[in-house]
Coordinates of C-alpha atoms in Angstrom, one line a residue:
M1 CA -25.6 -0.8 -34.7
K2 CA -23.8 -3.7 -36.2
G3 CA -20.3 -3.6 -37.5
N4 CA -16.9 -5.2 -37.3
I5 CA -14.2 -4.5 -34.7
Y6 CA -10.6 -4.0 -35.9
T7 CA -7.4 -3.9 -33.9
L8 CA -5.8 -0.5 -34.7
M9 CA -3.0 -0.8 -32.2
Y10 CA -1.8 -3.4 -29.7
G11 CA 0.9 -3.6 -27.0
D12 CA 1.4 -4.2 -23.3
Y13 CA 0.4 -0.6 -22.4
N14 CA -2.4 1.4 -21.1
Y15 CA -3.7 3.6 -23.9
Q16 CA -5.8 6.8 -23.4
V17 CA -7.2 9.1 -26.1
K18 CA -7.0 12.7 -24.8
A19 CA -8.7 14.6 -27.7
F20 CA -9.8 14.5 -31.3
S21 CA -9.4 17.2 -33.9
D22 CA -12.6 19.0 -34.9
N23 CA -12.8 17.0 -38.1
R24 CA -12.1 13.7 -36.2
K25 CA -9.3 12.8 -38.5
Y26 CA -6.5 13.2 -35.9
C27 CA -6.2 12.4 -32.2
L28 CA -3.9 13.1 -29.3
W29 CA -3.2 10.2 -27.0
T30 CA -0.8 8.5 -24.5
R31 CA 0.4 5.1 -23.8
Q32 CA 2.1 4.0 -20.6
N33 CA 3.4 1.0 -18.6
A34 CA 5.6 0.7 -15.6
R35 CA 8.7 1.8 -17.5
T36 CA 7.1 4.1 -20.1
F37 CA 6.1 7.6 -19.2
P38 CA 2.8 8.7 -20.8
D39 CA 4.1 11.2 -23.2
L40 CA 1.7 12.8 -25.7
C41 CA 1.5 11.4 -29.2
I42 CA -0.4 12.6 -32.2
S43 CA -1.6 10.4 -35.1
T44 CA -4.5 9.8 -37.5
A45 CA -7.7 8.6 -35.9
N46 CA -6.8 5.1 -37.0
F47 CA -3.3 5.4 -35.3
T48 CA -1.1 5.8 -38.4
N49 CA 1.6 8.4 -38.9
I50 CA 2.4 8.4 -35.2
K51 CA 4.5 11.3 -33.8
K52 CA 5.6 11.7 -30.2
V53 CA 5.2 15.3 -29.3
T54 CA 6.5 15.4 -25.7
D55 CA 9.6 14.1 -23.9
A56 CA 8.6 15.1 -20.4
N57 CA 10.6 12.6 -18.4
P58 CA 14.1 12.1 -19.9
Q59 CA 15.6 12.1 -16.4
Q60 CA 14.3 8.6 -15.8
K61 CA 17.4 7.3 -17.6
Q62 CA 19.5 8.6 -14.7
Y63 CA 17.8 6.4 -12.1
L64 CA 17.3 2.7 -11.2
W65 CA 13.8 1.9 -12.1
G66 CA 12.7 -1.7 -12.0
S67 CA 10.0 -3.8 -13.6
V68 CA 6.6 -5.4 -12.8
K69 CA 4.9 -8.7 -13.7
I70 CA 1.8 -10.5 -12.8
V71 CA 2.3 -13.7 -10.7
E72 CA -0.2 -16.4 -9.9
W73 CA -0.5 -19.0 -7.1
K74 CA -3.2 -21.1 -5.3
N75 CA -4.5 -19.4 -2.2
Y76 CA -5.7 -21.1 1.0
E77 CA -9.2 -21.2 -0.3
G78 CA -7.9 -23.4 -3.1
K79 CA -8.5 -20.7 -5.7
Q80 CA -6.1 -19.2 -8.2
N81 CA -4.8 -15.8 -6.8
R82 CA -2.9 -13.1 -8.7
G83 CA -0.8 -10.2 -7.7
L84 CA 1.8 -7.7 -8.9
L85 CA 5.5 -8.3 -8.3
Y86 CA 7.8 -5.3 -8.7
L87 CA 11.4 -6.2 -9.1
P88 CA 14.4 -3.8 -8.8
E89 CA 16.4 -3.0 -11.9
G90 CA 19.1 -5.7 -12.5
Y91 CA 17.2 -8.2 -10.3
D92 CA 19.3 -11.3 -9.7
S93 CA 17.4 -14.4 -8.6
K94 CA 20.5 -15.7 -6.8
K95 CA 20.6 -12.7 -4.5
T96 CA 18.5 -11.9 -1.4
Y97 CA 16.3 -8.8 -1.4
P98 CA 14.1 -7.2 1.2
V99 CA 10.4 -7.4 0.4
I100 CA 7.6 -4.9 1.2
V101 CA 4.1 -6.5 0.9
Q102 CA 1.4 -3.9 0.4
F103 CA -2.2 -4.2 -0.8
Y104 CA -5.7 -2.7 -0.6
E105 CA -8.1 -4.8 -2.7
T106 CA -7.0 -5.7 -6.2
H107 CA -4.0 -4.4 -8.1
T108 CA -3.4 -6.6 -11.2
E109 CA -5.5 -4.2 -13.3
E110 CA -2.8 -1.5 -12.5
K111 CA 0.1 -3.5 -14.0
N112 CA 0.7 -0.9 -16.8
H113 CA 0.4 2.2 -14.6
Y114 CA 3.4 4.4 -14.6
I115 CA 4.3 5.1 -11.0
I116 CA 6.1 8.5 -10.6
P117 CA 8.5 8.4 -7.7
M118 CA 7.3 10.8 -5.1
L119 CA 7.1 11.5 -1.4
S120 CA 4.6 9.3 0.4
S121 CA 1.2 10.5 1.7
A122 CA 0.5 7.0 3.2
M123 CA 2.2 3.9 1.8
A124 CA 5.6 3.5 0.2
N125 CA 5.9 4.5 -3.4
A126 CA 6.7 1.3 -5.4
T127 CA 9.2 2.9 -7.8
Y128 CA 11.0 4.7 -5.0
A129 CA 11.2 1.4 -3.0
M130 CA 12.5 -0.6 -6.1
S131 CA 15.1 2.1 -6.7
N132 CA 16.3 1.5 -3.2
G133 CA 16.7 -2.2 -3.6
Y134 CA 13.3 -3.5 -2.4
I135 CA 10.9 -6.0 -4.0
V136 CA 7.3 -4.8 -3.7
F137 CA 4.5 -7.4 -3.7
M138 CA 0.9 -6.4 -4.2
P139 CA -1.5 -9.4 -3.9
D140 CA -5.1 -9.2 -5.0
V141 CA -7.6 -9.8 -2.3
H142 CA -11.2 -11.0 -3.0
F143 CA -13.5 -11.0 -0.1
T144 CA -16.1 -13.4 1.4
I145 CA -19.0 -11.5 3.0
G146 CA -18.7 -11.6 6.8
T147 CA -15.1 -12.6 7.0
P148 CA -12.9 -9.9 5.3
G149 CA -10.0 -10.6 7.6
Q150 CA -9.9 -14.3 6.8
S151 CA -10.1 -13.5 3.1
T152 CA -7.1 -11.3 3.5
Y153 CA -5.2 -14.0 5.3
D154 CA -6.0 -16.6 2.7
A155 CA -4.8 -14.4 -0.2
V156 CA -1.8 -12.5 1.3
V157 CA -0.2 -15.1 3.5
S158 CA -0.5 -17.8 0.8
G159 CA 1.1 -15.4 -1.6
V160 CA 4.0 -14.6 0.7
N161 CA 4.6 -18.3 1.3
W162 CA 4.6 -18.8 -2.5
L163 CA 7.3 -16.1 -2.8
I164 CA 9.3 -17.9 -0.2
D165 CA 8.9 -21.2 -2.0
Q166 CA 10.0 -19.6 -5.2
G167 CA 13.1 -18.2 -3.6
I168 CA 12.0 -14.6 -4.2
A169 CA 11.3 -13.7 -0.6
H170 CA 13.3 -14.8 2.4
K171 CA 12.3 -15.1 6.0
G172 CA 13.8 -12.3 8.1
K173 CA 13.4 -9.8 5.2
I174 CA 9.7 -9.5 4.7
G175 CA 7.7 -6.3 5.8
L176 CA 4.0 -5.6 5.6
Q177 CA 2.2 -2.4 5.0
G178 CA -1.4 -1.2 4.8
H179 CA -3.4 2.0 5.1
S180 CA -7.1 2.7 5.9
W181 CA -9.1 -0.4 4.8
S182 CA -5.8 -2.3 4.3
G183 CA -4.7 -0.8 7.6
F184 CA -7.5 -2.9 9.2
Q185 CA -6.4 -5.9 7.1
T186 CA -2.7 -5.5 8.1
T187 CA -3.7 -5.2 11.8
Y188 CA -5.7 -8.4 11.4
L189 CA -2.9 -10.3 9.7
V190 CA -0.3 -9.5 12.5
T191 CA -2.7 -11.1 15.0
K192 CA -2.7 -14.3 13.0
T193 CA 0.8 -14.8 11.7
D194 CA 4.4 -14.0 12.6
I195 CA 5.7 -14.4 9.0
F196 CA 6.3 -10.7 8.8
D197 CA 9.4 -9.1 10.3
C198 CA 7.8 -5.7 10.7
A199 CA 4.6 -4.0 9.7
Q200 CA 3.6 -0.4 9.0
I201 CA 0.0 0.3 9.7
G202 CA -1.8 3.5 8.7
A203 CA -5.1 4.9 9.8
P204 CA -6.6 1.5 10.7
I205 CA -9.9 0.4 12.0
T206 CA -8.8 -1.8 14.9
D207 CA -12.2 -2.3 16.6
M208 CA -15.2 -3.0 14.3
V209 CA -17.7 -2.6 17.2
T210 CA -16.9 1.0 18.0
G211 CA -16.0 1.6 14.4
Y212 CA -19.5 0.6 13.3
L213 CA -21.0 3.0 15.8
G214 CA -18.8 5.9 14.7
I215 CA -19.2 8.9 12.4
R216 CA -17.2 9.8 9.3
N217 CA -16.1 13.3 10.2
G218 CA -15.6 14.2 6.5
S219 CA -19.2 13.5 5.5
G220 CA -21.0 13.5 8.8
L221 CA -22.5 10.1 8.0
P222 CA -22.7 7.1 10.4
R223 CA -20.4 4.3 9.4
Y224 CA -23.2 1.6 9.4
F225 CA -23.4 1.4 5.6
M226 CA -19.7 0.8 5.2
Y227 CA -19.8 -2.2 7.5
E228 CA -23.0 -3.7 6.4
D229 CA -23.1 -3.3 2.6
T230 CA -19.9 -1.7 1.2
Q231 CA -16.2 -1.9 1.9
S232 CA -16.1 -3.8 5.2
R233 CA -18.4 -6.5 3.7
M234 CA -19.8 -7.7 7.0
G235 CA -23.2 -8.3 5.4
A236 CA -25.2 -7.7 8.6
T237 CA -25.8 -5.3 11.4
L238 CA -23.7 -5.5 14.6
W239 CA -26.5 -7.1 16.5
D240 CA -27.3 -9.7 13.9
A241 CA -23.6 -10.8 13.7
K242 CA -22.1 -10.0 17.1
E243 CA -19.5 -12.8 17.0
K244 CA -18.3 -11.9 13.5
Y245 CA -17.8 -8.3 14.4
K246 CA -15.8 -9.3 17.5
A247 CA -13.7 -11.7 15.3
M248 CA -13.0 -8.9 12.9
S249 CA -11.8 -6.6 15.7
P250 CA -8.0 -7.3 15.9
I251 CA -7.5 -5.0 18.9
V252 CA -9.0 -7.8 21.0
D253 CA -6.1 -10.1 19.9
A254 CA -3.4 -7.5 20.3
D255 CA -1.7 -9.8 22.8
K256 CA -1.0 -12.2 19.9
I257 CA 1.0 -9.5 18.0
H258 CA 4.8 -10.2 18.0
T259 CA 5.6 -8.1 14.9
P260 CA 7.2 -4.7 15.5
L261 CA 4.7 -2.0 14.4
L262 CA 5.0 1.5 13.0
I263 CA 1.6 3.0 13.4
F264 CA 0.6 6.1 11.4
H265 CA -2.6 8.0 12.3
N266 CA -3.3 11.7 12.2
D267 CA -5.5 13.5 14.8
N268 CA -7.6 15.3 12.2
D269 CA -8.5 12.1 10.2
E270 CA -11.8 12.7 8.5
A271 CA -12.3 9.0 7.5
V272 CA -11.2 6.8 10.3
A273 CA -11.3 8.0 14.0
Y274 CA -7.8 8.8 15.3
E275 CA -8.6 6.8 18.5
Q276 CA -8.6 3.6 16.5
G277 CA -4.9 3.8 15.6
R278 CA -4.0 5.2 19.0
A279 CA -5.8 2.3 20.7
L280 CA -3.5 -0.1 18.9
Y281 CA -0.4 1.8 19.9
L282 CA -1.5 1.9 23.5
A283 CA -2.3 -1.8 23.5
M284 CA 1.2 -2.5 22.2
R285 CA 2.8 -0.3 24.8
R286 CA 0.8 -1.9 27.6
L287 CA 1.8 -5.3 26.3
Q288 CA 5.5 -4.1 26.1
R289 CA 5.7 -4.9 22.4
P290 CA 7.9 -2.9 20.0
A291 CA 5.7 -0.1 18.5
W292 CA 6.0 3.5 17.4
M293 CA 3.2 5.9 16.5
V294 CA 3.4 9.0 14.2
N295 CA 0.8 11.7 14.3
Y296 CA 1.1 14.8 12.1
K297 CA -1.1 17.2 14.1
G298 CA -3.8 18.7 12.1
E299 CA -3.3 16.4 9.1
G300 CA -6.1 14.2 7.9
H301 CA -6.5 10.7 6.5
F302 CA -3.4 11.2 4.2
V303 CA -0.3 13.4 4.8
L304 CA -0.7 16.4 2.4
K305 CA 1.8 19.0 3.6
P306 CA 5.1 18.6 1.7
A307 CA 7.2 18.9 4.8
S308 CA 5.1 16.2 6.5
Q309 CA 5.3 13.9 3.4
K310 CA 9.1 14.3 3.4
D311 CA 9.3 13.5 7.1
W312 CA 7.0 10.5 6.8
T313 CA 8.8 9.1 3.8
I314 CA 12.1 9.2 5.7
R315 CA 10.8 7.6 8.9
M316 CA 8.9 4.9 7.1
M317 CA 11.9 3.8 5.0
Q318 CA 14.2 4.0 8.0
F319 CA 11.8 1.7 9.8
F320 CA 11.8 -0.8 6.9
D321 CA 15.6 -0.5 6.4
Y322 CA 16.2 -1.2 10.1
Y323 CA 14.2 -4.4 10.2
L324 CA 14.7 -5.6 6.6
K325 CA 18.1 -4.4 5.6
G326 CA 19.8 -4.5 9.0
T327 CA 20.8 -0.8 9.1
K328 CA 21.5 1.0 12.3
E329 CA 18.5 2.2 14.3
P330 CA 17.6 5.8 13.8
R331 CA 17.6 7.9 16.9
W332 CA 13.9 8.6 16.8
M333 CA 13.1 4.9 17.1
K334 CA 15.4 4.6 20.1
E335 CA 14.5 7.8 21.9
G336 CA 11.2 8.9 20.5
I337 CA 10.3 12.6 19.8
Q338 CA 9.7 14.7 22.9
L339 CA 7.5 17.8 22.8
K340 CA 10.6 20.0 23.1
D341 CA 12.1 18.3 20.1
R342 CA 9.2 18.8 17.7
G343 CA 10.4 20.8 14.7
Y344 CA 13.8 21.2 16.1
D345 CA 15.5 17.7 16.4
Q346 CA 14.0 15.2 14.0
K347 CA 16.5 12.5 15.1
Y348 CA 17.0 11.0 11.7
D349 CA 20.6 10.2 12.4
L350 CA 21.5 6.5 13.0
V351 CA 22.6 5.3 16.4
K352 CA 26.4 4.6 16.4

């Protein structure tokens, strides 16, 4: 069918039509960006006579919020790379801010997503972090088949160095974070660079050899397909690419890690075997490197129980605050949590 396309509405938002009236003359829709809550609006089908019908988040005015923009730099492959840069409200380029670098695959398509501040089930909530004075950087990562770790390095480390060159990030105040697939990527990065002052690693694959031969407990499927053809992007079987699988197994290079680690892996993880994260923790302890591990017994790939989410959010941010803001060390980092302390003494208080 041929016809002309007309712009009915335009703006730096994500728009979504929720429903049309039975006669198709009216519609219910939302628009959102990083600072605009997706309240419901009603209008004609061609977006005239717009009326906002909800005001579901007036309390936002009471909080520091922040803003986001897309930034671009040249990565170590010589290609243009993009990412999201979240800046705290009232950002002053003359001041020094702590930075949390977090990523998964690509994020720039999420620029106009409204992020509701909430407790963490894995990685730090960007709005919550900005409200507490952090810059959050989410670089896009595009992968070369067979070398996903190197692709991550080329994108993420080049982006961090660009932030440093721009005076946005400062050495001594840069943290790293990844979970699941980006847990692997984060583990790989800290074996290759000391640019990060601390790193929080969640549910990581740390050994691609044993990971390849594992079972996903949630589905009962072997993990072969994920490594050969989908997310891990190795492009070959273990036996056809032995050296590449070894090179993408950061546990082998744990002796090169000098970055303090907070490792998060639950013993009922249905996606990534608990033993993978535990192996990284044990390697760090054997090497006498600073590392802590958190396991919420019975929880899975993400923390879902509200009490556990609250606990994890507190510990994660205390870890970043200690290394990036120079706060006092919380007692759990100094003493650990003994079996007799579980559920009784959380040791959140800071060492005097």
